[in-house]
C-alpha atoms as an extended CHARMM CRD file, in Angstrom:
* protein
*
       202  EXT
         1         1  MET       CA             16.3650000000      -13.9130000000       46.5660000000  PROA      1               0.0000000000
         2         2  VAL       CA             15.1170000000      -17.4760000000       47.1010000000  PROA      2               0.0000000000
         3         3  ALA       CA             17.2560000000      -20.3520000000       48.4020000000  PROA      3               0.0000000000
         4         4  VAL       CA             16.3520000000      -24.0230000000       47.9330000000  PROA      4               0.0000000000
         5         5  GLU       CA             18.1840000000      -27.2350000000       48.7400000000  PROA      5               0.0000000000
         6         6  GLU       CA             16.9460000000      -29.4480000000       45.8940000000  PROA      6               0.0000000000
         7         7  GLY       CA             16.9460000000      -29.0550000000       42.1110000000  PROA      7               0.0000000000
         8         8  LYS       CA             13.3210000000      -30.1700000000       41.8430000000  PROA      8               0.0000000000
         9         9  LYS       CA             12.1910000000      -27.4050000000       44.2020000000  PROA      9               0.0000000000
        10        10  ALA       CA             14.1660000000      -24.9020000000       42.1360000000  PROA      10              0.0000000000
        11        11  GLU       CA             12.3420000000      -26.1130000000       39.0170000000  PROA      11              0.0000000000
        12        12  GLN       CA              8.9540000000      -25.7170000000       40.7210000000  PROA      12              0.0000000000
        13        13  ILE       CA              9.7650000000      -22.1990000000       41.9580000000  PROA      13              0.0000000000
        14        14  LEU       CA             10.9510000000      -21.1300000000       38.4810000000  PROA      14              0.0000000000
        15        15  GLU       CA              7.5820000000      -22.0980000000       37.0510000000  PROA      15              0.0000000000
        16        16  ARG       CA              5.8810000000      -19.6260000000       39.4330000000  PROA      16              0.0000000000
        17        17  GLU       CA              8.3800000000      -16.7740000000       39.7660000000  PROA      17              0.0000000000
        18        18  GLU       CA             10.7920000000      -14.8270000000       37.5780000000  PROA      18              0.0000000000
        19        19  PHE       CA             14.4750000000      -14.3230000000       38.4400000000  PROA      19              0.0000000000
        20        20  ASP       CA             17.4220000000      -12.4640000000       36.9410000000  PROA      20              0.0000000000
        21        21  ALA       CA             19.9710000000      -15.2220000000       37.6550000000  PROA      21              0.0000000000
        22        22  ILE       CA             20.4040000000      -18.6740000000       39.2220000000  PROA      22              0.0000000000
        23        23  VAL       CA             23.2760000000      -19.8580000000       41.3790000000  PROA      23              0.0000000000
        24        24  ALA       CA             23.3780000000      -23.6500000000       41.6590000000  PROA      24              0.0000000000
        25        25  ASP       CA             25.7450000000      -26.1310000000       43.2270000000  PROA      25              0.0000000000
        26        26  ILE       CA             26.5860000000      -28.9610000000       40.8910000000  PROA      26              0.0000000000
        27        27  LEU       CA             26.1010000000      -31.4510000000       43.7330000000  PROA      27              0.0000000000
        28        28  LEU       CA             22.3860000000      -31.1000000000       44.6090000000  PROA      28              0.0000000000
        29        29  PRO       CA             20.2120000000      -33.9170000000       45.8870000000  PROA      29              0.0000000000
        30        30  GLY       CA             17.6720000000      -35.3560000000       43.4560000000  PROA      30              0.0000000000
        31        31  LEU       CA             18.5640000000      -33.0960000000       40.5110000000  PROA      31              0.0000000000
        32        32  ASN       CA             22.1500000000      -31.8790000000       40.3030000000  PROA      32              0.0000000000
        33        33  GLY       CA             23.2690000000      -28.5090000000       38.9490000000  PROA      33              0.0000000000
        34        34  ILE       CA             24.1920000000      -29.8240000000       35.4760000000  PROA      34              0.0000000000
        35        35  GLU       CA             20.8410000000      -31.6240000000       35.1530000000  PROA      35              0.0000000000
        36        36  LEU       CA             19.0020000000      -28.5210000000       36.3620000000  PROA      36              0.0000000000
        37        37  LEU       CA             20.8200000000      -26.3920000000       33.7710000000  PROA      37              0.0000000000
        38        38  ALA       CA             20.0030000000      -28.9210000000       31.0190000000  PROA      38              0.0000000000
        39        39  LEU       CA             16.3340000000      -28.9410000000       32.0800000000  PROA      39              0.0000000000
        40        40  LEU       CA             16.1670000000      -25.1330000000       32.0970000000  PROA      40              0.0000000000
        41        41  ARG       CA             17.6250000000      -24.9040000000       28.5930000000  PROA      41              0.0000000000
        42        42  GLU       CA             15.2820000000      -27.6250000000       27.3850000000  PROA      42              0.0000000000
        43        43  LYS       CA             12.2760000000      -25.6580000000       28.6820000000  PROA      43              0.0000000000
        44        44  GLY       CA             13.5360000000      -22.4710000000       27.0430000000  PROA      44              0.0000000000
        45        45  TYR       CA             14.7680000000      -20.5640000000       30.1030000000  PROA      45              0.0000000000
        46        46  LYS       CA             17.5420000000      -18.2280000000       28.9680000000  PROA      46              0.0000000000
        47        47  LEU       CA             18.4750000000      -16.6480000000       32.2890000000  PROA      47              0.0000000000
        48        48  PRO       CA             22.1710000000      -16.8770000000       33.3240000000  PROA      48              0.0000000000
        49        49  VAL       CA             23.1540000000      -19.7880000000       35.5380000000  PROA      49              0.0000000000
        50        50  ILE       CA             26.2510000000      -19.7120000000       37.7450000000  PROA      50              0.0000000000
        51        51  LEU       CA             27.4510000000      -23.1990000000       38.6250000000  PROA      51              0.0000000000
        52        52  ILE       CA             29.5360000000      -23.9110000000       41.7200000000  PROA      52              0.0000000000
        53        53  THR       CA             31.5380000000      -27.0440000000       42.3060000000  PROA      53              0.0000000000
        54        54  GLY       CA             33.8260000000      -28.3350000000       45.0200000000  PROA      54              0.0000000000
        55        55  ALA       CA             35.3930000000      -30.9840000000       42.8110000000  PROA      55              0.0000000000
        56        56  PRO       CA             36.1800000000      -29.3600000000       39.4780000000  PROA      56              0.0000000000
        57        57  GLY       CA             36.6960000000      -31.7010000000       36.5940000000  PROA      57              0.0000000000
        58        58  LEU       CA             37.2950000000      -31.2130000000       32.8980000000  PROA      58              0.0000000000
        59        59  GLU       CA             34.2560000000      -33.2300000000       31.8540000000  PROA      59              0.0000000000
        60        60  THR       CA             31.9410000000      -31.2830000000       34.1910000000  PROA      60              0.0000000000
        61        61  ALA       CA             33.3410000000      -27.9670000000       32.9600000000  PROA      61              0.0000000000
        62        62  ILE       CA             32.8310000000      -29.0060000000       29.3270000000  PROA      62              0.0000000000
        63        63  GLN       CA             29.2240000000      -30.0230000000       30.0730000000  PROA      63              0.0000000000
        64        64  ALA       CA             28.5720000000      -26.7070000000       31.8030000000  PROA      64              0.0000000000
        65        65  ILE       CA             30.0090000000      -24.7310000000       28.8550000000  PROA      65              0.0000000000
        66        66  LYS       CA             28.0270000000      -26.7550000000       26.3000000000  PROA      66              0.0000000000
        67        67  LEU       CA             24.7980000000      -26.1320000000       28.2080000000  PROA      67              0.0000000000
        68        68  GLY       CA             25.5230000000      -22.3910000000       28.3480000000  PROA      68              0.0000000000
        69        69  ALA       CA             26.4860000000      -21.8570000000       31.9880000000  PROA      69              0.0000000000
        70        70  TYR       CA             27.1420000000      -18.1500000000       32.5470000000  PROA      70              0.0000000000
        71        71  GLU       CA             30.0160000000      -18.7670000000       35.0010000000  PROA      71              0.0000000000
        72        72  TYR       CA             31.6830000000      -21.7720000000       36.5630000000  PROA      72              0.0000000000
        73        73  LEU       CA             33.0670000000      -21.1590000000       40.0660000000  PROA      73              0.0000000000
        74        74  THR       CA             35.0880000000      -23.5400000000       42.2030000000  PROA      74              0.0000000000
        75        75  LYS       CA             35.1130000000      -23.8250000000       45.9690000000  PROA      75              0.0000000000
        76        76  PRO       CA             36.2700000000      -22.3220000000       48.2130000000  PROA      76              0.0000000000
        77        77  ILE       CA             34.3040000000      -19.3040000000       46.9790000000  PROA      77              0.0000000000
        78        78  ASP       CA             35.7070000000      -15.8080000000       47.4490000000  PROA      78              0.0000000000
        79        79  ASN       CA             32.8430000000      -13.5520000000       48.5300000000  PROA      79              0.0000000000
        80        80  GLN       CA             33.9490000000      -10.6300000000       46.3460000000  PROA      80              0.0000000000
        81        81  GLN       CA             34.3920000000      -12.9120000000       43.3440000000  PROA      81              0.0000000000
        82        82  PHE       CA             30.9610000000      -14.4560000000       43.9910000000  PROA      82              0.0000000000
        83        83  LEU       CA             29.2020000000      -11.0830000000       44.3400000000  PROA      83              0.0000000000
        84        84  LYS       CA             30.8120000000       -9.7440000000       41.1860000000  PROA      84              0.0000000000
        85        85  ALA       CA             29.7930000000      -12.8800000000       39.2820000000  PROA      85              0.0000000000
        86        86  VAL       CA             26.1820000000      -12.4680000000       40.4690000000  PROA      86              0.0000000000
        87        87  GLU       CA             26.2020000000       -8.7310000000       39.6070000000  PROA      87              0.0000000000
        88        88  ARG       CA             27.5140000000       -9.5020000000       36.1380000000  PROA      88              0.0000000000
        89        89  ALA       CA             24.8700000000      -12.2070000000       35.6360000000  PROA      89              0.0000000000
        90        90  VAL       CA             22.0520000000       -9.9170000000       36.8070000000  PROA      90              0.0000000000
        91        91  ALA       CA             23.3260000000       -7.0480000000       34.6110000000  PROA      91              0.0000000000
        92        92  PHE       CA             23.6040000000       -9.4590000000       31.6740000000  PROA      92              0.0000000000
        93        93  GLN       CA             20.0340000000      -10.6920000000       32.2010000000  PROA      93              0.0000000000
        94        94  ARG       CA             18.7230000000       -7.1480000000       32.3990000000  PROA      94              0.0000000000
        95        95  LEU       CA             20.5110000000       -6.3400000000       29.1540000000  PROA      95              0.0000000000
        96        96  VAL       CA             18.9510000000       -9.4290000000       27.5780000000  PROA      96              0.0000000000
        97        97  LYS       CA             15.4950000000       -8.3320000000       28.7710000000  PROA      97              0.0000000000
        98        98  GLU       CA             16.0860000000       -4.8020000000       27.5230000000  PROA      98              0.0000000000
        99        99  LYS       CA             17.2190000000       -6.2010000000       24.1800000000  PROA      99              0.0000000000
       100       100  GLU       CA             14.0650000000       -8.3450000000       23.9800000000  PROA      100             0.0000000000
       101       101  ARG       CA             11.9300000000       -5.3390000000       24.9110000000  PROA      101             0.0000000000
       102       102  LEU       CA             13.6010000000       -3.2170000000       22.2400000000  PROA      102             0.0000000000
       103       103  GLU       CA             13.1730000000       -5.9930000000       19.6910000000  PROA      103             0.0000000000
       104       104  GLN       CA              9.4720000000       -6.2370000000       20.5450000000  PROA      104             0.0000000000
       105       105  GLU       CA              9.1320000000       -2.4620000000       20.2350000000  PROA      105             0.0000000000
       106       106  ASN       CA             11.0050000000       -2.6020000000       16.9640000000  PROA      106             0.0000000000
       107       107  GLN       CA              8.6690000000       -5.3280000000       15.6870000000  PROA      107             0.0000000000
       108       108  LEU       CA              5.6810000000       -3.2520000000       16.7810000000  PROA      108             0.0000000000
       109       109  TYR       CA              7.0480000000       -0.1470000000       15.0330000000  PROA      109             0.0000000000
       110       110  GLN       CA              7.8780000000       -2.2450000000       11.9840000000  PROA      110             0.0000000000
       111       111  LYS       CA              4.3160000000       -3.5610000000       11.9240000000  PROA      111             0.0000000000
       112       112  ARG       CA              2.9160000000       -0.0440000000       12.2850000000  PROA      112             0.0000000000
       113       113  LEU       CA              5.2460000000        1.1740000000        9.5450000000  PROA      113             0.0000000000
       114       114  GLU       CA              4.0970000000       -1.6270000000        7.2530000000  PROA      114             0.0000000000
       115       115  GLU       CA              0.4700000000       -0.7480000000        8.0300000000  PROA      115             0.0000000000
       116       116  GLN       CA              1.1610000000        2.9280000000        7.2830000000  PROA      116             0.0000000000
       117       117  ASN       CA              2.9160000000        1.9620000000        4.0520000000  PROA      117             0.0000000000
       118       118  GLN       CA             -0.0610000000       -0.1910000000        3.1040000000  PROA      118             0.0000000000
       119       119  ARG       CA             -2.4320000000        2.6950000000        3.8480000000  PROA      119             0.0000000000
       120       120  LEU       CA             -0.2940000000        5.0190000000        1.7320000000  PROA      120             0.0000000000
       121       121  GLU       CA             -0.2230000000        2.4860000000       -1.0920000000  PROA      121             0.0000000000
       122       122  ASP       CA             -4.0100000000        2.1430000000       -0.8680000000  PROA      122             0.0000000000
       123       123  LEU       CA             -4.3820000000        5.9430000000       -0.9270000000  PROA      123             0.0000000000
       124       124  VAL       CA             -2.0320000000        6.2460000000       -3.9100000000  PROA      124             0.0000000000
       125       125  TRP       CA             -3.9160000000        3.4720000000       -5.7090000000  PROA      125             0.0000000000
       126       126  GLU       CA             -7.2690000000        5.1180000000       -4.9700000000  PROA      126             0.0000000000
       127       127  ARG       CA             -5.9710000000        8.5430000000       -6.0420000000  PROA      127             0.0000000000
       128       128  THR       CA             -4.5190000000        7.0210000000       -9.2310000000  PROA      128             0.0000000000
       129       129  ARG       CA             -7.8370000000        5.2990000000       -9.9620000000  PROA      129             0.0000000000
       130       130  LYS       CA             -9.7330000000        8.5740000000       -9.4940000000  PROA      130             0.0000000000
       131       131  LEU       CA             -7.2480000000       10.4280000000      -11.7000000000  PROA      131             0.0000000000
       132       132  GLU       CA             -7.6270000000        7.7780000000      -14.3870000000  PROA      132             0.0000000000
       133       133  GLN       CA            -11.4210000000        8.1150000000      -14.1620000000  PROA      133             0.0000000000
       134       134  SER       CA            -11.1400000000       11.9170000000      -14.3800000000  PROA      134             0.0000000000
       135       135  LEU       CA             -8.7900000000       11.6070000000      -17.3520000000  PROA      135             0.0000000000
       136       136  GLU       CA            -11.1900000000        9.2200000000      -19.0790000000  PROA      136             0.0000000000
       137       137  GLU       CA            -14.0920000000       11.5830000000      -18.3990000000  PROA      137             0.0000000000
       138       138  LEU       CA            -12.0400000000       14.5100000000      -19.7020000000  PROA      138             0.0000000000
       139       139  LYS       CA            -11.2240000000       12.5290000000      -22.8380000000  PROA      139             0.0000000000
       140       140  ARG       CA            -14.9020000000       11.7500000000      -23.4030000000  PROA      140             0.0000000000
       141       141  THR       CA            -15.7780000000       15.4330000000      -22.8930000000  PROA      141             0.0000000000
       142       142  GLN       CA            -13.0280000000       16.4380000000      -25.3130000000  PROA      142             0.0000000000
       143       143  ASP       CA            -14.3560000000       13.9580000000      -27.8990000000  PROA      143             0.0000000000
       144       144  LYS       CA            -17.8480000000       15.4240000000      -27.4470000000  PROA      144             0.0000000000
       145       145  LEU       CA            -16.4840000000       18.9660000000      -27.8860000000  PROA      145             0.0000000000
       146       146  ILE       CA            -14.6130000000       17.9410000000      -31.0440000000  PROA      146             0.0000000000
       147       147  GLN       CA            -17.7920000000       16.3210000000      -32.3670000000  PROA      147             0.0000000000
       148       148  SER       CA            -19.7880000000       19.4420000000      -31.5020000000  PROA      148             0.0000000000
       149       149  GLU       CA            -17.2120000000       21.6120000000      -33.2760000000  PROA      149             0.0000000000
       150       150  LYS       CA            -17.4070000000       19.3390000000      -36.3210000000  PROA      150             0.0000000000
       151       151  MET       CA            -21.1870000000       19.5590000000      -36.3560000000  PROA      151             0.0000000000
       152       152  ALA       CA            -21.0060000000       23.3360000000      -35.9310000000  PROA      152             0.0000000000
       153       153  SER       CA            -18.5530000000       23.5590000000      -38.8420000000  PROA      153             0.0000000000
       154       154  ILE       CA            -20.7880000000       21.3520000000      -40.9810000000  PROA      154             0.0000000000
       155       155  GLY       CA            -23.7620000000       23.5270000000      -39.9880000000  PROA      155             0.0000000000
       156       156  ALA       CA            -21.9010000000       26.7020000000      -40.9350000000  PROA      156             0.0000000000
       157       157  LEU       CA            -20.8050000000       25.1630000000      -44.2360000000  PROA      157             0.0000000000
       158       158  THR       CA            -24.3550000000       24.0010000000      -44.9600000000  PROA      158             0.0000000000
       159       159  ALA       CA            -25.7000000000       27.4350000000      -44.1450000000  PROA      159             0.0000000000
       160       160  GLY       CA            -23.1280000000       28.9980000000      -46.4680000000  PROA      160             0.0000000000
       161       161  ILE       CA            -23.9760000000       26.6390000000      -49.3040000000  PROA      161             0.0000000000
       162       162  THR       CA            -27.7090000000       27.1700000000      -48.7430000000  PROA      162             0.0000000000
       163       163  HSD       CA            -27.1620000000       30.9180000000      -48.8120000000  PROA      163             0.0000000000
       164       164  GLU       CA            -25.2030000000       30.6560000000      -52.0420000000  PROA      164             0.0000000000
       165       165  ILE       CA            -27.9800000000       28.5770000000      -53.5930000000  PROA      165             0.0000000000
       166       166  ASN       CA            -30.8250000000       30.6810000000      -52.1990000000  PROA      166             0.0000000000
       167       167  ASN       CA            -29.4820000000       33.9620000000      -53.5550000000  PROA      167             0.0000000000
       168       168  PRO       CA            -29.7530000000       32.9820000000      -57.2780000000  PROA      168             0.0000000000
       169       169  MET       CA            -32.9830000000       31.1100000000      -56.5910000000  PROA      169             0.0000000000
       170       170  ALA       CA            -34.4420000000       34.1750000000      -54.9120000000  PROA      170             0.0000000000
       171       171  TYR       CA            -33.3280000000       36.2790000000      -57.8740000000  PROA      171             0.0000000000
       172       172  VAL       CA            -34.9070000000       33.8500000000      -60.3130000000  PROA      172             0.0000000000
       173       173  LYS       CA            -38.0700000000       33.5810000000      -58.2290000000  PROA      173             0.0000000000
       174       174  SER       CA            -38.4110000000       37.3020000000      -57.8350000000  PROA      174             0.0000000000
       175       175  ASN       CA            -38.0650000000       37.7730000000      -61.6070000000  PROA      175             0.0000000000
       176       176  LEU       CA            -40.1930000000       34.7920000000      -62.5930000000  PROA      176             0.0000000000
       177       177  GLU       CA            -43.4460000000       36.8000000000      -62.6060000000  PROA      177             0.0000000000
       178       178  GLN       CA            -41.7950000000       39.4490000000      -64.7390000000  PROA      178             0.0000000000
       179       179  ILE       CA            -40.5940000000       36.7570000000      -67.1460000000  PROA      179             0.0000000000
       180       180  LYS       CA            -44.1540000000       35.3890000000      -67.3260000000  PROA      180             0.0000000000
       181       181  GLU       CA            -45.4320000000       38.8620000000      -68.1760000000  PROA      181             0.0000000000
       182       182  TYR       CA            -42.7700000000       39.2230000000      -70.8930000000  PROA      182             0.0000000000
       183       183  ALA       CA            -43.6370000000       35.7540000000      -72.2070000000  PROA      183             0.0000000000
       184       184  ARG       CA            -47.3710000000       36.6230000000      -72.3560000000  PROA      184             0.0000000000
       185       185  ALA       CA            -46.5870000000       39.8820000000      -74.1430000000  PROA      185             0.0000000000
       186       186  ILE       CA            -44.3570000000       38.0740000000      -76.6410000000  PROA      186             0.0000000000
       187       187  ILE       CA            -46.9950000000       35.3690000000      -77.2140000000  PROA      187             0.0000000000
       188       188  LEU       CA            -49.7210000000       37.9900000000      -77.7690000000  PROA      188             0.0000000000
       189       189  PHE       CA            -47.4250000000       39.8710000000      -80.0760000000  PROA      189             0.0000000000
       190       190  LEU       CA            -46.6400000000       36.7470000000      -82.0680000000  PROA      190             0.0000000000
       191       191  GLN       CA            -50.3270000000       35.7350000000      -82.2240000000  PROA      191             0.0000000000
       192       192  GLU       CA            -51.2920000000       39.1660000000      -83.5300000000  PROA      192             0.0000000000
       193       193  LEU       CA            -48.3890000000       39.0850000000      -85.9490000000  PROA      193             0.0000000000
       194       194  PHE       CA            -49.3800000000       35.6610000000      -87.2890000000  PROA      194             0.0000000000
       195       195  GLN       CA            -52.9860000000       36.8330000000      -87.6500000000  PROA      195             0.0000000000
       196       196  ARG       CA            -51.9150000000       39.8510000000      -89.7310000000  PROA      196             0.0000000000
       197       197  LEU       CA            -49.5010000000       37.8360000000      -91.8130000000  PROA      197             0.0000000000
       198       198  GLU       CA            -51.9980000000       35.0930000000      -92.5550000000  PROA      198             0.0000000000
       199       199  PRO       CA            -54.0300000000       37.0990000000      -95.1110000000  PROA      199             0.0000000000
       200       200  LEU       CA            -50.8680000000       38.0950000000      -96.9250000000  PROA      200             0.0000000000
       201       201  GLY       CA            -49.8830000000       34.4750000000      -97.3870000000  PROA      201             0.0000000000
       202       202  LYS       CA            -53.0340000000       33.6450000000      -99.2590000000  PROA      202             0.0000000000
C-alpha cells in the first residue's frame, strides 16, 4: 500500500507500479480526485477507484459515476465500510485480471486451433492432390492396358486370318509340283496324240 498527498504524485507512482485499487479523496491539492479519475480513464487505466468526499454533492456524484468510479464514500468514514469497499474493489480487480488472462489464453488457444485447422486443411489438400495424381496415373495405366488388350485381340485375329489363308495356300503349294507333273504328262500326251493324228488328216 502506498499513500500520497497529491494527485500528481499518485499519477507518477502509477506509471511505475501496479495496484489493485485506488482510494482517493476528491479534495486533493494540485489534482483533485475527480480530475485524477478522469486522467486515469483517459490513459486507459481500468483499475477500480474509490472516491471519498466530505462535502457530497449531486454534481460531484454524477461526475464520479460517469467516469466509472467503483464506489463513492462520504465522510465520516466507517472503518468496516471502508475495508469492505477496498476488499470488494481488490476482488473485482483480481477478477478483471483473471478475465483478461483467460481471454488471452483463449485467444492463444484460438490461434493454435486455427493453425491446427490450417495444417489439417493443408494435409487434406495435399492428400487430395496425391489421390488425384494417383487416380490420373491409374487411368493412364488402364488406358494403356485397354490399348494393349486391343492390340492383342487384333494380333490374335490377324494370326487367325493368316492361318486360315495359309492352310489353303500351303495345300495349293504342296500340290503345285504334282499339278506341274500332271500338266507335263498331259502336254506330252497331247503332243504325241497330235503327232499320230497328223498323218491321218492328210
